[in-house]
CSV table of C-alpha atoms in Angstrom, one decimal:
chain,number,residue,atom,x,y,z
A,1,ARG,CA,77.8,51.1,-89.9
A,2,LYS,CA,75.0,51.7,-88.4
A,3,GLU,CA,72.8,49.0,-87.6
A,4,VAL,CA,69.8,50.1,-89.3
A,5,GLU,CA,70.1,53.5,-91.7
A,6,GLN,CA,67.1,55.4,-92.9
A,7,ASP,CA,67.8,58.6,-95.4
A,8,PRO,CA,66.9,61.4,-92.7
A,9,GLY,CA,64.7,64.1,-95.3
A,10,PRO,CA,62.9,65.5,-95.1
A,11,PHE,CA,61.4,64.6,-97.7
A,12,ASN,CA,58.4,67.6,-98.4
A,13,VAL,CA,55.8,66.2,-101.2
A,14,PRO,CA,52.5,67.1,-102.7
A,15,GLU,CA,49.5,66.0,-101.6
A,16,GLY,CA,48.3,63.1,-104.2
A,17,ALA,CA,52.4,62.8,-104.6
A,18,THR,CA,53.5,59.1,-104.3
A,19,VAL,CA,56.2,59.1,-101.8
A,20,ALA,CA,59.0,55.6,-101.3
A,21,PHE,CA,61.6,55.6,-98.1
A,22,ASN,CA,64.6,53.4,-98.1
A,23,CYS,CA,66.0,52.1,-94.7
A,24,THR,CA,69.3,49.5,-94.8
A,25,TYR,CA,70.2,47.3,-92.1
A,26,SER,CA,73.0,45.8,-91.7
A,27,ASN,CA,72.7,41.9,-90.0
A,28,SER,CA,71.8,39.4,-93.2
A,29,ALA,CA,70.4,37.7,-89.8
A,30,SER,CA,67.7,39.4,-89.6
A,31,GLN,CA,64.1,37.9,-88.8
A,32,SER,CA,61.6,40.8,-88.2
A,33,PHE,CA,60.9,44.6,-89.6
A,34,PHE,CA,58.4,46.7,-89.2
A,35,TRP,CA,57.5,50.6,-89.7
A,36,TYR,CA,56.3,53.1,-87.2
A,37,ARG,CA,55.4,56.7,-87.2
A,38,GLN,CA,55.7,58.9,-85.2
A,39,ASP,CA,54.2,62.6,-84.6
A,40,CYS,CA,56.3,65.9,-82.7
A,41,ARG,CA,56.5,64.9,-79.5
A,42,LYS,CA,54.3,61.7,-79.5
A,43,GLU,CA,55.3,58.0,-79.0
A,44,PRO,CA,55.9,55.4,-82.0
A,45,LYS,CA,52.7,53.9,-83.6
A,46,LEU,CA,52.6,51.1,-85.4
A,47,LEU,CA,52.0,51.4,-89.2
A,48,MET,CA,53.1,48.1,-90.9
A,49,SER,CA,55.2,44.5,-90.5
A,50,VAL,CA,57.1,43.6,-93.2
A,51,TYR,CA,56.3,40.4,-94.8
A,52,SER,CA,58.7,38.9,-96.9
A,53,SER,CA,56.1,38.0,-99.5
A,54,GLY,CA,55.3,42.2,-99.4
A,55,ASN,CA,52.5,43.7,-97.7
A,56,GLU,CA,49.9,46.1,-98.9
A,57,ASP,CA,47.7,47.9,-95.9
A,58,GLY,CA,45.5,51.2,-98.3
A,59,ARG,CA,47.8,53.5,-99.5
A,60,PHE,CA,51.0,51.9,-98.1
A,61,THR,CA,53.1,49.2,-99.6
A,62,ALA,CA,56.3,47.3,-97.7
A,63,GLN,CA,58.8,45.5,-99.4
A,64,LEU,CA,61.6,43.4,-98.1
A,65,ASN,CA,64.9,43.0,-100.4
A,66,ARG,CA,66.8,40.4,-98.3
A,67,ALA,CA,69.3,40.0,-101.2
A,68,SER,CA,70.2,44.0,-100.8
A,69,GLN,CA,69.3,43.6,-97.2
A,70,TYR,CA,67.1,46.9,-97.6
A,71,ILE,CA,62.7,47.6,-96.5
A,72,SER,CA,61.2,50.3,-98.3
A,73,LEU,CA,57.3,51.7,-97.4
A,74,LEU,CA,55.5,53.4,-100.3
A,75,ILE,CA,53.0,55.5,-99.8
A,76,ARG,CA,50.4,56.7,-102.4
A,77,ASP,CA,47.7,59.5,-102.4
A,78,SER,CA,50.1,61.3,-100.0
A,79,LYS,CA,47.4,63.2,-97.3
A,80,LEU,CA,48.5,66.2,-95.1
A,81,SER,CA,48.1,63.5,-92.4
A,82,ASP,CA,50.6,61.9,-93.7
A,83,SER,CA,53.4,64.2,-92.6
A,84,ALA,CA,55.3,62.8,-89.7
A,85,THR,CA,58.6,61.0,-88.8
A,86,TYR,CA,58.2,57.3,-89.8
A,87,LEU,CA,60.9,54.9,-88.3
A,88,CYS,CA,61.9,51.2,-89.4
A,89,VAL,CA,62.5,48.3,-87.3
A,90,VAL,CA,64.7,45.2,-87.7
A,91,ASN,CA,64.7,42.6,-85.3
A,92,ALA,CA,62.2,44.6,-83.5
A,93,MET,CA,64.0,46.4,-81.4
A,94,ARG,CA,66.8,48.8,-84.1
A,95,PHE,CA,65.8,51.6,-84.4
A,96,GLY,CA,66.3,53.2,-87.9
A,97,ALA,CA,66.2,56.9,-86.9
A,98,GLY,CA,64.0,58.2,-88.8
A,99,THR,CA,62.5,60.1,-92.2
A,100,ARG,CA,60.5,63.0,-92.1
A,101,LEU,CA,57.7,63.4,-94.4
A,102,THR,CA,55.5,66.8,-94.7
A,103,VAL,CA,52.8,66.6,-97.1
A,104,LYS,CA,52.1,69.8,-98.0
A,105,PRO,CA,48.8,71.2,-99.8
B,1,ASN,CA,42.3,50.7,-73.2
B,2,ALA,CA,45.3,52.7,-71.4
B,3,GLY,CA,47.9,50.6,-73.1
B,4,VAL,CA,51.2,51.4,-71.2
B,5,THR,CA,51.3,53.7,-69.0
B,6,GLN,CA,54.1,55.7,-68.0
B,7,THR,CA,55.1,58.8,-65.0
B,8,PRO,CA,56.1,60.7,-64.9
B,9,LYS,CA,55.2,62.4,-67.5
B,10,PHE,CA,57.9,65.6,-67.2
B,11,GLN,CA,61.5,65.2,-64.7
B,12,VAL,CA,63.9,68.0,-64.4
B,13,LEU,CA,66.8,67.2,-61.9
B,14,LYS,CA,70.1,68.3,-60.5
B,15,THR,CA,72.8,65.8,-61.5
B,16,GLY,CA,73.9,63.5,-59.1
B,17,GLN,CA,70.3,63.1,-58.4
B,18,SER,CA,68.1,60.0,-59.0
B,19,MET,CA,65.7,59.1,-60.0
B,20,THR,CA,63.3,56.0,-60.9
B,21,LEU,CA,60.7,56.1,-63.9
B,22,GLN,CA,58.2,53.8,-63.6
B,23,CYS,CA,56.0,51.8,-66.6
B,24,ALA,CA,52.7,49.2,-66.2
B,25,GLN,CA,51.3,47.4,-69.1
B,26,ASP,CA,47.4,45.6,-68.7
B,27,MET,CA,48.1,43.9,-72.0
B,28,ASN,CA,49.6,41.4,-70.4
B,29,HIS,CA,52.7,41.4,-72.6
B,30,ASN,CA,55.6,38.9,-71.5
B,31,SER,CA,58.7,41.7,-72.6
B,32,MET,CA,58.7,45.2,-71.6
B,33,TYR,CA,61.4,47.8,-73.0
B,34,TRP,CA,63.3,50.8,-71.7
B,35,TYR,CA,64.5,53.2,-74.9
B,36,ARG,CA,66.1,56.9,-75.0
B,37,GLN,CA,65.0,59.2,-77.7
B,38,ASP,CA,67.5,62.0,-78.7
B,39,PRO,CA,67.2,64.4,-81.6
B,40,GLY,CA,68.6,63.0,-84.8
B,41,MET,CA,69.7,59.5,-83.5
B,42,GLY,CA,66.5,57.6,-83.3
B,43,LEU,CA,65.3,55.6,-80.5
B,44,ARG,CA,68.0,53.1,-79.0
B,45,LEU,CA,67.6,50.2,-76.1
B,46,ILE,CA,68.5,50.9,-72.5
B,47,TYR,CA,67.5,47.7,-70.7
B,48,TYR,CA,65.0,44.7,-71.8
B,49,SER,CA,62.9,42.0,-69.9
B,50,ALA,CA,62.2,39.2,-72.6
B,51,SER,CA,59.6,38.1,-69.7
B,52,GLU,CA,59.2,38.3,-66.3
B,53,GLY,CA,62.0,38.2,-63.5
B,54,THR,CA,64.6,38.4,-66.5
B,55,THR,CA,66.6,41.9,-67.7
B,56,ASP,CA,69.2,42.3,-70.1
B,57,LYS,CA,71.6,44.9,-71.4
B,58,GLY,CA,71.0,46.8,-74.9
B,59,GLU,CA,72.8,49.3,-76.8
B,60,VAL,CA,73.1,52.0,-73.5
B,61,PRO,CA,72.9,50.2,-70.4
B,62,ASN,CA,75.5,52.9,-68.4
B,63,GLY,CA,74.5,55.4,-66.3
B,64,TYR,CA,71.0,52.9,-65.7
B,65,ASN,CA,69.5,50.0,-63.9
B,66,VAL,CA,66.2,48.5,-64.1
B,67,SER,CA,63.8,46.2,-62.0
B,68,ARG,CA,61.3,44.1,-63.8
B,69,LEU,CA,58.1,44.0,-60.6
B,70,ASN,CA,56.0,41.5,-61.8
B,71,LYS,CA,54.7,41.0,-65.1
B,72,ARG,CA,52.6,44.7,-65.2
B,73,GLU,CA,55.7,47.1,-64.4
B,74,PHE,CA,59.3,47.5,-65.7
B,75,SER,CA,61.3,50.3,-63.8
B,76,LEU,CA,64.0,52.5,-65.1
B,77,ARG,CA,66.0,54.1,-62.6
B,78,LEU,CA,69.2,56.5,-63.0
B,79,GLU,CA,71.6,56.6,-59.8
B,80,SER,CA,73.6,59.8,-60.1
B,81,ALA,CA,72.2,61.7,-62.9
B,82,ALA,CA,74.3,63.2,-65.6
B,83,PRO,CA,73.4,66.3,-68.7
B,84,SER,CA,74.0,63.7,-70.9
B,85,GLN,CA,71.1,61.4,-69.8
B,86,THR,CA,69.0,64.4,-70.7
B,87,SER,CA,66.4,62.5,-73.4
B,88,VAL,CA,63.0,61.7,-73.8
B,89,TYR,CA,62.6,58.4,-72.3
B,90,PHE,CA,60.2,55.3,-74.1
B,91,CYS,CA,58.4,52.6,-72.5
B,92,ALA,CA,57.3,49.4,-74.5
B,93,SER,CA,55.8,46.1,-74.4
B,94,SER,CA,55.5,43.1,-76.8
B,95,SER,CA,53.6,39.7,-76.4
B,96,TYR,CA,57.2,37.9,-76.5
B,97,GLN,CA,60.7,39.3,-77.4
B,98,ALA,CA,61.1,36.6,-80.3
B,99,GLY,CA,59.6,37.0,-83.4
B,100,ASN,CA,57.7,39.0,-85.3
B,101,GLN,CA,56.1,41.3,-82.5
B,102,PRO,CA,55.5,44.4,-82.7
B,103,GLN,CA,55.7,46.4,-79.5
B,104,HIS,CA,53.5,49.1,-78.0
B,105,PHE,CA,54.7,52.8,-76.3
B,106,GLY,CA,53.6,54.1,-73.8
B,107,ASP,CA,54.1,58.3,-74.1
B,108,GLY,CA,57.4,59.2,-72.9
B,109,THR,CA,59.1,60.2,-70.0
B,110,ARG,CA,60.7,64.0,-71.0
B,111,LEU,CA,64.3,64.2,-68.6
B,112,SER,CA,66.3,67.0,-68.0
B,113,ILE,CA,69.4,67.3,-65.8
B,114,LEU,CA,70.6,70.2,-65.3
């Protein structure tokens, strides 16, 4: 089993839709969690950290479920500019393979 | 605002050639990292340096060596390049390796081994 697993997608959604991604991790002792965004042929960029109590940044909401060992990312009111690959990261150095999102007009 | 700078951006090598990828950060970060990214595989950690003077192996260190030259610079060396090392290489840095510290990435080196 991979240490960090994501549904690769692609997720194809219309503008304005709400979309959610999950990411599961195998190490129950994991302490830090992040979501990164990666545009095609570009470097990953930090989208948001994931805190135990859940956190929100504008249209983006991140949650952590320690009991089931997964983190989630919810994007509300999707924009065309949200089209990218979303990477979850566990313990700062373990990356998932990414979930590809395409938002269509 | 340079952040993390990688050189070169592109390189083509022949099998068996050697090469050093350079990385420098100007954010006064303690920790630095080298990853490779292959299609469908996400980023895999090659080596990291938690602080100046230390280096540690990551998931896929075979065929690579690193040098933490000083606090700013962390280089990755391929001693004898193989086609399996064709990949996009990213360097990253963070304040500290431990704890809830996100990483900042350079814009990558695209390396092809023929």
